[in-house]
């Protein structure tokens, strides 16, 4: 599904990703943890194609295609979805309007017919109910004046509508109370299937009680320095990242050797 | 004076006597005085140049080079007007500045009187009203309009009359062999506790030559009146439009001017709201959509003369190509005008690197117990929002259009008369959005 090889990327001329390797197979859930500023959001932005995030070397192959060659909207068309760590507020465009444009743009990209209006309305209402969102939010401008939790829930609503093949969730659990966390998990788990994959970026092991990952990676200083199963998250929570620094220096020494 | 005047000033615009035009109502002392004072003032100040602070960024040499003549025919334009809108209005049509009964409705609703200015000037009924709203620091075009005071429409709304249908004044310029000028002058008097929507549009029908639409509308709102005045300026792309709207508000009134500037090559609007009675609200809602080499200059002034009034000004500009927009928003709070709450915003969106916007608030506050806020922005579409839409599968160009439409829509949303709001929404949808996402907003 996704193969990231020796990826280096810069933001504003500052190297952030420094030789990152990661492979995600269909049906897998990967969690990425790591200290603040280690490059987690940078990775998700690079995968979604955000302007200003410059890949200086390495490759990303997604479903046999060179992902880095595609425009952001083409990546969405190919089934990639990024739930933003900080969703943008867009006054003047309703959630409903944006989602309709999104659904139909993606269908057009795939040479499919537009979704009939009736079906769209029915689907979006179902999805809103599923993520326990008041239907009034559909008419409101995208994220405009939404609380932190409402914004995150809105990302999950969009994800449920767009049914991505590869979902990247950047700290969708941060700042959520337990009820909202359950809603987010419900949304993610509903999407789980043998041909879909997800990458969850998180600081909290708590999320992984609800969405059990196949792999947990530690990203530190622009590299994946350790990979394990869900127990790694428990260890990280208990012991912090200090021992990861050691791993990092070990990795460096090995590189130098 | 005439020969000297022509040489020193310009050949572009002539006073009525120089154009050998006999004006209606001439011979009445009050009216003769009004006109001659304006003519003298026009000669004294002369047409503005970029050396005048208020015209520094608005160069009218292009206009001065034209040889304009006044057009006195008023052809039947009903066919062209038929498809203009699909909702019901009481329509008054001014063709080339002249009130045209043929083109106008003959059904005037109860509680309103509608009369051509030329006819009204036969007696002294407008004495003390006509010209009463004009500011002393007005520019020469306004004086030229007053000096002409030839025709236009006078609308009087009776006390307590609540008009269901809006009154629509359509300024039509028709084709001529050479460049033409019209100086329509309108007067709207809203009686106590009356309520009305008044739409003023300017359009052209087959006007292939340059023309100057130099119009002035005076609005007088008596105690408790509520008015929404919409100005939809849709002149030909080669037109000059110079428009003044001057509003005097008595106590407990609410008058909102919506100034939608779409057409014209060189446009200057002066919109003044005089809050003269306590408990009043003055609203100014503006939209400029500039493209090609259009130049649009909006000069607004809200004067809080008495305590306990509110004002809210909201102007937005979208500029593409090499277009240019100037915004000057003056707010005066007189010494006695305590408890004033005045707000002003002017946001400019530049879609092209050749477009240019210039925005300046001018606050003159002499009272101490006031809330006065203002803010202006000039910028491009937010890259974060663009990427957000793209990441959802929306093409970059579509995302740009969606965001532009959203920007524009914030002004259109403030139009309270729904059919006009829908008309403009549909129009901007058509102009700004590709078919594939238009229906999203339907
Ligand atoms: N636009 C930018 N200009 C300069 N530096 C940037 C920019 N964006 C991110 N960075 C830097 O890149 C580094 C990695 O940032 P990133 O957002 O990827 O971290 P993160 O792992 O997601 O952190 P967090 O856990 O706090 O979300 C940080 O040092 C950050 O300051
Ligand atoms: Mg982050």
XYZ file of C-alpha atoms and ligand atoms in Angstrom:
731
model
C 0.000 0.000 0.000
C 2.566 2.566 1.182
C 6.308 2.298 1.015
C 8.442 5.156 2.305
C 12.136 4.773 1.597
C 14.960 6.864 3.031
C 12.840 10.015 2.994
C 14.465 13.384 3.592
C 12.332 16.511 3.749
C 12.795 20.171 4.601
C 10.519 22.939 5.748
C 11.725 26.469 5.025
C 15.170 25.093 4.316
C 15.294 23.310 7.658
C 15.837 19.522 7.416
C 13.109 17.727 9.393
C 12.809 14.205 8.013
C 16.191 12.556 7.909
C 16.028 9.188 6.243
C 12.644 7.861 7.240
C 11.630 4.309 6.318
C 8.207 2.810 6.788
C 6.026 0.226 5.071
C 2.276 -0.027 5.487
C 0.455 -3.049 4.078
C -3.250 -3.202 3.246
C -5.468 -3.666 6.295
C -2.796 -2.571 8.781
C -3.006 0.070 11.449
C 0.210 1.838 12.346
C 0.661 4.193 15.257
C 3.425 6.785 15.269
C 4.525 8.280 18.547
C 7.414 10.538 19.300
C 8.495 13.724 21.043
C 7.227 17.168 20.066
C 8.947 18.520 17.024
C 10.254 15.133 15.925
C 8.604 15.422 12.485
C 5.312 13.534 12.810
C 3.149 16.278 11.311
C 5.823 16.949 8.736
C 5.527 13.341 7.596
C 1.742 13.549 7.326
C 1.957 16.869 5.460
C 4.558 15.493 3.063
C 2.309 12.522 2.344
C -0.681 14.812 1.723
C 1.391 17.089 -0.520
C 1.377 20.324 1.422
C 3.192 23.127 -0.414
C 6.368 24.218 1.320
C 7.271 20.728 2.485
C 10.117 19.897 0.191
C 11.295 16.345 -0.284
C 15.039 16.445 -0.926
C 15.584 12.733 -1.417
C 14.010 9.331 -0.977
C 10.803 7.903 -2.370
C 7.188 7.268 -1.474
C 5.345 4.603 -3.443
C 1.602 4.390 -2.864
C -0.283 1.569 -4.548
C 2.452 1.269 -7.129
C 2.444 5.010 -7.940
C 5.053 7.637 -7.194
C 3.037 9.604 -4.640
C 5.382 12.597 -4.652
C 4.557 13.280 -8.298
C 0.867 13.854 -7.538
C -0.945 17.096 -6.674
C -2.648 17.124 -3.265
C -6.094 16.766 -4.866
C -4.866 13.821 -6.937
C -3.649 12.124 -3.794
C -7.131 12.565 -2.315
C -8.514 11.121 -5.526
C -6.220 8.134 -5.051
C -7.718 7.578 -1.605
C -5.427 9.409 0.789
C -7.011 11.379 3.614
C -5.288 13.527 6.197
C -7.104 14.428 9.399
C -5.286 17.627 10.328
C -3.727 18.254 13.704
C -5.048 21.799 13.431
C -8.059 21.898 11.075
C -8.467 25.228 9.268
C -11.449 27.515 9.796
C -13.032 28.587 6.513
C -15.787 31.183 6.880
C -18.311 31.421 4.064
C -18.212 27.804 2.881
C -20.525 25.399 4.658
C -19.402 21.955 5.714
C -22.071 20.554 3.472
C -20.900 22.528 0.434
C -17.288 21.566 0.960
C -18.121 17.890 1.349
C -20.305 17.888 -1.721
C -17.552 19.510 -3.739
C -15.078 17.013 -2.271
C -17.187 13.914 -2.930
C -17.914 14.922 -6.493
C -14.376 16.098 -7.262
C -13.038 12.741 -6.129
C -15.668 10.895 -8.152
C -14.758 12.949 -11.181
C -11.094 12.107 -10.684
C -12.070 8.445 -10.722
C -14.261 8.864 -13.796
C -17.339 8.082 -11.755
C -20.735 9.764 -11.950
C -21.596 12.493 -9.441
C -23.376 11.385 -6.312
C -27.091 12.106 -6.695
C -28.244 14.912 -4.385
C -30.684 12.694 -2.502
C -28.067 10.063 -1.836
C -25.573 12.700 -0.732
C -27.995 14.204 1.775
C -28.982 10.816 3.118
C -25.375 9.693 3.482
C -24.136 12.841 5.133
C -26.963 12.789 7.666
C -26.208 9.170 8.516
C -22.529 9.908 8.930
C -23.222 12.956 11.080
C -25.442 10.857 13.325
C -22.727 8.197 13.458
C -20.118 10.642 14.723
C -22.779 12.111 17.028
C -22.694 15.511 15.406
C -25.718 17.827 15.440
C -26.916 18.144 11.795
C -26.860 21.938 12.284
C -23.077 21.699 12.028
C -23.426 20.649 8.404
C -24.827 24.068 7.534
C -22.193 25.968 9.455
C -19.026 27.241 7.808
C -16.165 24.758 7.830
C -14.750 24.646 11.385
C -15.693 28.296 11.876
C -16.039 28.875 15.588
C -15.972 25.134 16.307
C -14.437 24.021 19.587
C -11.266 21.933 19.435
C -13.230 18.729 19.931
C -15.842 19.689 17.333
C -13.116 20.287 14.785
C -11.651 16.841 15.370
C -15.073 15.252 15.109
C -15.582 17.131 11.865
C -12.391 15.605 10.480
C -13.782 12.160 11.280
C -17.077 13.059 9.608
C -15.183 14.045 6.458
C -13.176 10.852 6.607
C -16.346 8.775 6.890
C -17.822 10.568 3.886
C -14.737 10.190 1.731
C -13.979 6.578 2.694
C -10.228 6.789 2.144
C -7.943 3.856 1.399
C -5.140 5.321 3.471
C -6.109 7.546 6.380
C -3.520 9.638 8.187
C -4.781 10.910 11.524
C -2.558 13.559 13.026
C -3.298 13.731 16.749
C -7.019 13.461 16.180
C -7.257 12.310 19.805
C -5.468 15.285 21.361
C -7.664 17.448 23.505
C -10.626 15.104 23.379
C -12.630 14.009 26.377
C -13.343 10.332 26.726
C -16.738 10.493 24.986
C -15.321 12.304 21.989
C -12.424 9.859 21.918
C -14.905 6.980 21.715
C -16.637 8.687 18.788
C -13.358 9.165 16.956
C -12.425 5.525 17.582
C -15.820 4.370 16.407
C -15.320 6.322 13.166
C -11.897 4.829 12.613
C -12.902 1.287 13.474
C -15.912 1.476 11.154
C -13.531 2.207 8.312
C -11.257 -0.683 9.134
C -11.160 -3.283 6.400
C -8.648 -5.648 4.782
C -7.966 -3.226 1.938
C -7.734 -0.024 4.003
C -4.839 1.164 6.092
C -4.385 3.828 8.708
C -1.584 5.745 10.270
C -2.405 7.222 13.670
C -0.120 9.887 15.035
C -0.636 10.223 18.758
C 0.967 11.182 22.026
C -1.318 9.039 24.132
C -1.441 5.315 24.539
C -5.098 5.751 25.601
C -6.218 5.954 21.948
C -4.653 2.584 21.287
C -6.974 0.937 23.817
C -9.780 1.775 21.430
C -8.020 1.345 18.130
C -5.598 -1.536 18.448
C -2.621 -0.999 16.145
C -0.629 -3.664 14.379
C 2.563 -1.667 14.755
C 3.795 1.158 16.940
C 6.705 3.285 15.666
C 8.773 5.809 17.477
C 9.709 8.808 15.391
C 12.560 10.836 16.755
C 14.591 13.538 15.072
C 13.209 12.727 11.632
C 13.690 8.984 11.733
C 11.805 5.898 12.847
C 14.070 4.746 15.633
C 12.042 1.850 16.946
C 9.137 -0.291 15.863
C 7.159 -2.688 18.006
C 3.655 -3.880 18.754
C 1.037 -2.229 20.949
C 3.053 -2.936 24.086
C 5.653 -0.452 22.917
C 3.092 2.295 23.463
C 2.631 1.196 27.072
C 6.375 1.242 27.624
C 6.639 4.708 26.094
C 3.881 5.983 28.293
C 5.486 4.513 31.402
C 9.075 5.465 30.677
C 8.871 8.509 28.423
C 11.159 9.119 25.485
C 14.432 9.361 27.348
C 15.484 5.845 26.464
C 14.597 6.628 22.851
C 17.404 9.187 22.770
C 19.775 6.400 23.570
C 18.351 4.364 20.725
C 18.887 7.324 18.487
C 22.531 7.731 19.412
C 22.992 3.993 19.019
C 21.468 4.255 15.547
C 23.885 7.045 14.735
C 26.885 5.103 15.915
C 25.811 2.134 13.850
C 25.386 4.472 10.855
C 28.879 5.850 11.445
C 30.401 2.404 11.847
C -16.810 83.023 -17.998
C -17.664 80.254 -20.384
C -14.865 80.539 -22.911
C -12.230 80.985 -20.258
C -13.694 78.149 -18.278
C -13.597 75.777 -21.194
C -10.008 76.552 -21.923
C -8.693 76.423 -18.453
C -10.680 73.501 -17.216
C -11.579 71.003 -19.793
C -13.861 70.425 -22.684
C -15.182 67.322 -21.106
C -18.103 68.605 -19.153
C -20.221 71.639 -19.716
C -22.548 73.421 -17.384
C -26.177 73.524 -18.612
C -26.025 77.136 -19.758
C -22.933 76.403 -21.830
C -24.662 73.396 -23.329
C -27.631 75.654 -24.069
C -30.036 73.637 -22.016
C -33.145 75.121 -20.469
C -33.740 73.633 -17.091
C -37.143 72.762 -15.622
C -38.445 75.089 -12.936
C -36.079 77.884 -13.944
C -37.166 81.270 -12.674
C -37.924 80.167 -9.136
C -35.557 82.016 -6.911
C -34.744 79.112 -4.560
C -34.001 76.766 -7.432
C -32.037 79.298 -9.480
C -29.956 79.989 -6.409
C -29.351 76.295 -5.733
C -28.201 75.763 -9.294
C -26.103 78.871 -9.639
C -24.373 78.311 -6.310
C -23.495 74.812 -7.467
C -22.296 76.119 -10.837
C -20.088 78.682 -9.129
C -18.730 76.067 -6.801
C -18.057 73.789 -9.770
C -16.096 76.503 -11.514
C -14.252 77.414 -8.350
C -13.129 73.929 -7.425
C -12.733 72.636 -10.960
C -12.577 68.978 -11.833
C -10.384 67.092 -9.383
C -6.810 66.178 -10.179
C -4.376 63.813 -8.507
C -3.071 66.819 -6.616
C -6.273 66.768 -4.557
C -5.730 64.538 -1.559
C -9.103 62.848 -2.038
C -8.266 62.000 -5.649
C -4.627 61.217 -5.259
C -5.051 57.649 -6.462
C -7.895 58.309 -8.873
C -6.698 59.891 -12.059
C -9.602 61.140 -14.188
C -7.606 62.353 -17.176
C -9.097 59.528 -19.204
C -12.506 61.014 -18.496
C -11.431 64.566 -19.212
C -10.226 63.622 -22.651
C -13.763 62.655 -23.647
C -16.144 65.051 -25.343
C -19.481 64.356 -23.683
C -22.882 65.580 -24.718
C -26.186 65.333 -22.906
C -28.618 62.969 -24.534
C -32.285 63.933 -24.595
C -33.900 60.905 -26.093
C -35.486 58.217 -24.064
C -36.123 55.135 -26.199
C -38.282 52.180 -25.254
C -36.012 49.702 -23.486
C -38.684 47.452 -22.013
C -37.527 44.430 -23.982
C -34.067 44.700 -22.456
C -35.490 45.210 -18.992
C -37.833 42.250 -19.162
C -35.192 39.644 -18.368
C -33.356 41.717 -15.837
C -34.910 40.069 -12.800
C -37.573 37.487 -12.087
C -39.195 39.014 -9.023
C -41.796 41.674 -8.560
C -40.790 45.280 -8.023
C -42.260 48.714 -8.527
C -40.012 49.744 -11.364
C -39.005 53.253 -12.274
C -36.784 53.700 -15.292
C -34.517 56.621 -15.999
C -33.215 56.528 -19.535
C -30.148 58.671 -20.084
C -30.985 60.448 -16.866
C -34.568 61.223 -17.865
C -37.608 59.819 -16.150
C -39.278 57.519 -18.663
C -43.000 56.858 -18.040
C -43.118 54.444 -21.000
C -40.543 52.178 -19.422
C -41.714 52.606 -15.846
C -44.564 50.909 -14.053
C -47.883 52.727 -13.971
C -48.981 50.916 -10.836
C -47.721 52.758 -7.819
C -48.483 51.061 -4.503
C -50.514 52.771 -1.790
C -48.519 54.988 0.516
C -45.963 56.058 -2.071
C -45.783 58.894 -4.521
C -43.425 58.634 -7.439
C -42.819 61.627 -9.627
C -40.277 62.775 -12.140
C -37.924 65.404 -10.743
C -38.546 67.648 -13.766
C -42.270 67.772 -13.022
C -41.749 68.215 -9.295
C -39.497 71.199 -9.930
C -42.415 73.107 -11.446
C -43.284 74.297 -7.960
C -41.443 74.856 -4.710
C -42.351 71.558 -3.057
C -38.710 70.468 -2.897
C -37.448 73.730 -1.519
C -35.311 72.994 1.538
C -35.195 69.301 0.672
C -33.232 69.208 -2.538
C -29.558 69.570 -1.760
C -30.171 69.449 1.976
C -28.119 66.304 2.515
C -25.023 67.333 0.583
C -21.764 67.692 2.496
C -19.810 70.925 2.287
C -16.615 69.171 1.234
C -18.224 67.679 -1.863
C -16.363 67.316 -5.129
C -17.062 69.061 -8.427
C -19.106 66.291 -10.029
C -21.706 66.580 -7.307
C -21.962 70.322 -7.930
C -22.247 69.659 -11.625
C -25.131 67.335 -10.899
C -26.842 69.974 -8.762
C -26.222 72.651 -11.378
C -28.050 70.430 -13.852
C -30.889 69.275 -11.576
C -32.772 68.323 -14.661
C -34.495 65.054 -14.083
C -34.537 61.925 -12.007
C -37.099 60.588 -9.612
C -38.656 61.844 -6.427
C -40.028 59.124 -4.173
C -42.065 60.019 -1.127
C -43.105 57.284 1.228
C -45.996 58.187 3.516
C -45.758 57.967 7.301
C -46.201 54.387 8.523
C -46.302 52.984 4.992
C -44.664 49.566 4.900
C -43.862 48.636 1.330
C -44.030 44.988 0.520
C -42.494 45.260 -2.919
C -39.212 47.052 -3.331
C -39.009 50.124 -5.473
C -36.448 49.690 -8.214
C -34.849 52.628 -9.954
C -33.083 51.522 -13.123
C -30.606 53.933 -14.663
C -30.316 52.945 -18.307
C -27.804 54.417 -20.718
C -28.579 53.769 -24.370
C -26.409 53.944 -27.433
C -25.440 57.243 -29.064
C -23.107 58.401 -31.830
C -20.715 59.924 -29.365
C -19.901 59.909 -25.688
C -22.782 60.965 -23.489
C -23.279 62.167 -19.946
C -26.293 62.036 -17.671
C -26.782 63.770 -14.354
C -29.735 61.982 -12.816
C -30.785 63.374 -9.460
C -33.019 61.396 -7.155
C -34.653 62.231 -3.883
C -36.086 59.673 -1.518
C -38.092 60.844 1.467
C -39.154 58.140 3.903
C -41.969 59.227 6.218
C -42.125 58.494 9.926
C -42.096 54.783 10.746
C -42.171 53.831 7.089
C -40.292 50.783 5.814
C -39.000 50.116 2.331
C -36.381 48.453 0.176
C -35.098 50.589 -2.653
C -32.920 49.109 -5.360
C -30.956 51.387 -7.663
C -29.334 49.749 -10.625
C -27.370 51.164 -13.475
C -27.082 49.294 -16.726
C -26.477 50.046 -20.372
C -28.384 48.982 -23.448
C -26.391 49.104 -26.657
C -24.140 51.876 -25.341
C -20.969 51.147 -27.299
C -19.369 54.520 -26.728
C -17.978 55.843 -23.517
C -20.483 57.477 -21.213
C -20.479 59.170 -17.865
C -23.134 58.318 -15.374
C -22.968 61.143 -12.859
C -25.744 60.437 -10.431
C -26.731 61.755 -7.042
C -29.340 60.243 -4.747
C -30.420 62.018 -1.615
C -32.157 60.086 1.110
C -34.062 61.660 3.970
C -35.314 59.313 6.649
C -37.804 60.694 9.156
C -38.212 59.421 12.719
C -38.458 55.660 12.987
C -38.074 54.978 9.264
C -36.334 51.805 8.130
C -34.738 51.765 4.705
C -32.515 49.396 2.821
C -30.973 51.089 -0.175
C -29.194 48.863 -2.666
C -26.994 50.273 -5.342
C -26.108 47.676 -7.950
C -23.736 49.394 -10.350
C -23.497 47.317 -13.463
C -22.528 49.901 -16.055
C -20.787 49.023 -19.320
C -17.122 48.141 -19.047
C -16.122 51.347 -20.818
C -18.344 53.577 -18.686
C -17.437 56.211 -16.148
C -19.587 56.082 -13.073
C -19.560 58.808 -10.493
C -22.218 58.331 -7.890
C -23.206 60.018 -4.698
C -25.592 58.731 -2.068
C -26.246 61.162 0.754
C -28.370 60.043 3.651
C -29.826 62.138 6.462
C -31.278 60.167 9.324
C -33.607 61.523 12.025
C -34.078 59.750 15.346
C -34.620 56.002 15.699
C -34.045 55.359 12.023
C -32.157 52.565 10.356
C -30.783 53.094 6.885
C -28.481 50.570 5.290
C -26.755 51.288 2.024
C -25.506 48.329 0.030
C -23.015 49.399 -2.577
C -22.295 46.673 -5.121
C -19.790 47.834 -7.737
C -19.447 45.488 -10.662
C -19.231 47.480 -13.900
C -17.541 50.591 -15.264
C -13.933 51.365 -16.098
C -13.557 54.288 -13.721
C -15.846 54.403 -10.745
C -16.071 56.786 -7.844
C -18.745 56.551 -5.188
C -19.333 58.920 -2.340
C -21.630 57.444 0.266
C -22.473 59.594 3.275
C -24.525 58.652 6.250
C -25.471 61.495 8.567
C -26.774 60.302 11.888
C -28.698 63.361 13.022
C -31.197 61.808 15.442
C -30.465 59.652 18.492
C -31.105 55.936 18.531
C -30.314 55.551 14.857
C -28.329 52.994 12.954
C -26.395 53.560 9.764
C -25.164 50.576 7.796
C -22.779 50.450 4.882
C -22.245 47.212 3.100
C -19.983 47.279 0.092
C -18.599 44.977 -2.514
C -16.148 45.729 -5.306
C -15.452 43.155 -7.975
C -12.656 44.485 -10.132
C -11.151 42.963 -13.215
C -9.188 44.034 -16.309
C -8.055 47.591 -15.679
C -11.090 48.710 -13.703
C -10.574 51.419 -11.136
C -13.058 51.694 -8.290
C -12.827 54.323 -5.605
C -15.264 54.260 -2.706
C -15.332 57.188 -0.375
C -17.602 56.666 2.592
C -18.409 58.861 5.499
C -20.417 58.087 8.611
C -21.082 61.112 10.755
C -22.250 60.517 14.305
C -23.667 63.923 15.219
C -25.765 62.886 18.217
C -25.510 60.368 21.082
C -26.623 56.743 21.103
C -26.233 55.841 17.463
C -24.597 52.782 15.959
C -22.946 52.311 12.618
C -21.569 49.256 10.920
C -19.512 49.403 7.782
C -18.438 46.275 5.963
C -16.624 46.633 2.640
C -15.014 43.858 0.681
C -13.024 43.999 -2.502
C -11.921 41.283 -4.895
C -9.432 42.415 -7.513
C -8.233 40.440 -10.486
C -5.996 41.322 -13.454
C -4.756 44.913 -13.249
C -7.739 46.312 -11.419
C -7.399 48.782 -8.627
C -9.566 49.754 -5.693
C -9.378 52.627 -3.281
C -11.272 52.676 -0.029
C -11.557 55.736 2.159
C -13.739 55.290 5.175
C -14.241 58.325 7.313
C -15.960 58.140 10.664
C -16.765 61.334 12.482
C -17.939 61.260 16.074
C -18.958 64.750 17.148
C -18.276 65.997 20.649
C -21.857 65.465 21.771
C -22.150 62.042 20.216
C -21.498 60.055 23.392
C -22.333 56.364 23.544
C -21.518 55.954 19.892
C -20.766 52.473 18.653
C -19.070 52.586 15.272
C -17.533 49.680 13.458
C -15.679 49.551 10.165
C -14.078 46.716 8.223
C -12.478 46.694 4.815
C -11.034 43.451 3.490
C -9.330 43.255 0.127
C -8.542 40.108 -1.755
C -5.988 40.286 -4.546
C -6.291 37.487 -7.088
C -3.528 38.777 -9.311
C -0.101 40.187 -8.612
C -0.901 43.181 -10.839
C -3.996 44.149 -8.859
C -3.709 46.844 -6.244
C -5.805 47.863 -3.284
C -5.465 50.877 -1.100
C -7.398 51.191 2.114
C -7.473 53.950 4.652
C -9.777 54.582 7.577
C -10.061 58.172 8.749
C -11.317 58.503 12.268
C -12.211 61.852 13.727
C -13.441 61.299 17.221
C -14.288 64.247 19.445
C -16.403 62.444 22.051
C -14.842 60.372 24.830
C -17.414 57.705 25.627
C -17.433 55.788 22.359
C -16.666 52.385 20.951
C -15.038 52.693 17.595
C -13.348 49.789 15.912
C -11.840 49.526 12.504
C -9.733 47.101 10.593
C -8.442 46.627 7.098
C -6.716 43.745 5.379
C -5.142 43.344 1.973
C -4.064 39.910 0.955
C -4.249 36.792 -1.126
C -6.274 33.675 -0.586
C -5.176 31.836 2.532
C -2.768 29.054 1.473
C -3.843 26.935 4.451
C -7.460 27.016 3.346
C -6.473 26.236 -0.238
C -4.491 23.208 0.874
C -7.302 22.079 3.150
C -9.701 21.990 0.203
C -7.142 20.330 -2.064
C -6.495 17.662 0.521
C -10.200 16.892 0.286
C -9.917 16.279 -3.440
C -10.979 19.726 -4.688
C -8.820 21.003 -7.543
C -6.686 23.999 -6.763
C -8.460 26.237 -9.263
C -11.850 25.172 -7.914
C -10.611 25.715 -4.379
C -9.545 29.250 -5.333
C -12.935 29.963 -6.783
C -14.763 28.492 -3.817
C -12.803 30.636 -1.408
C -13.300 33.735 -3.537
C -17.003 33.087 -3.675
C -17.056 32.616 0.096
C -15.312 35.961 0.524
C -17.824 37.718 -1.717
C -20.732 35.899 -0.176
C -20.152 37.458 3.206
C -21.253 40.784 1.744
C -24.118 39.315 -0.268
C -25.354 37.540 2.862
C -26.012 40.907 4.441
C -28.595 41.774 1.830
C -31.854 41.334 3.646
C -34.177 41.406 0.627
C -34.057 37.748 -0.300
C -34.805 37.804 -4.044
C -32.000 40.320 -4.621
C -29.669 38.294 -2.437
C -30.494 35.195 -4.470
C -30.064 37.083 -7.728
C -26.573 38.235 -6.763
C -25.621 34.865 -5.303
C -26.599 33.133 -8.522
C -24.770 35.697 -10.566
C -21.541 35.424 -8.612
C -21.871 31.657 -8.546
C -22.022 31.717 -12.318
C -19.062 34.056 -12.599
C -16.887 32.585 -9.915
C -17.603 28.900 -9.722
C -17.249 26.103 -12.249
C -20.469 24.235 -13.066
C -19.327 21.189 -11.167
C -19.555 22.892 -7.807
C -22.219 25.509 -8.446
C -25.051 23.273 -7.418
C -23.405 22.753 -4.077
C -24.715 26.154 -3.141
C -28.108 25.765 -4.761
N 6.826 26.224 8.534
C 7.857 25.833 9.292
N 8.983 26.560 9.313
C 10.047 26.191 10.067
N 10.046 25.116 10.852
C 8.954 24.359 10.874
C 7.804 24.664 10.108
N 6.872 23.728 10.347
C 7.430 22.872 11.220
N 8.668 23.254 11.548
C 9.586 22.585 12.492
O 9.729 21.268 12.101
C 9.902 20.442 13.244
C 8.943 19.268 13.171
O 7.630 19.755 13.278
P 6.379 18.791 13.266
O 5.169 19.661 13.246
O 6.507 17.811 12.164
O 6.526 18.053 14.658
P 5.559 17.020 15.359
O 6.339 15.794 15.558
O 4.288 16.908 14.642
O 5.331 17.726 16.752
P 4.025 17.801 17.695
O 4.047 16.566 18.482
O 4.297 18.988 18.556
O 2.839 17.948 16.835
C 9.694 21.341 14.443
O 10.973 21.676 14.951
C 9.009 22.540 13.892
O 9.309 23.692 14.622
Mg 2.358 17.455 14.985
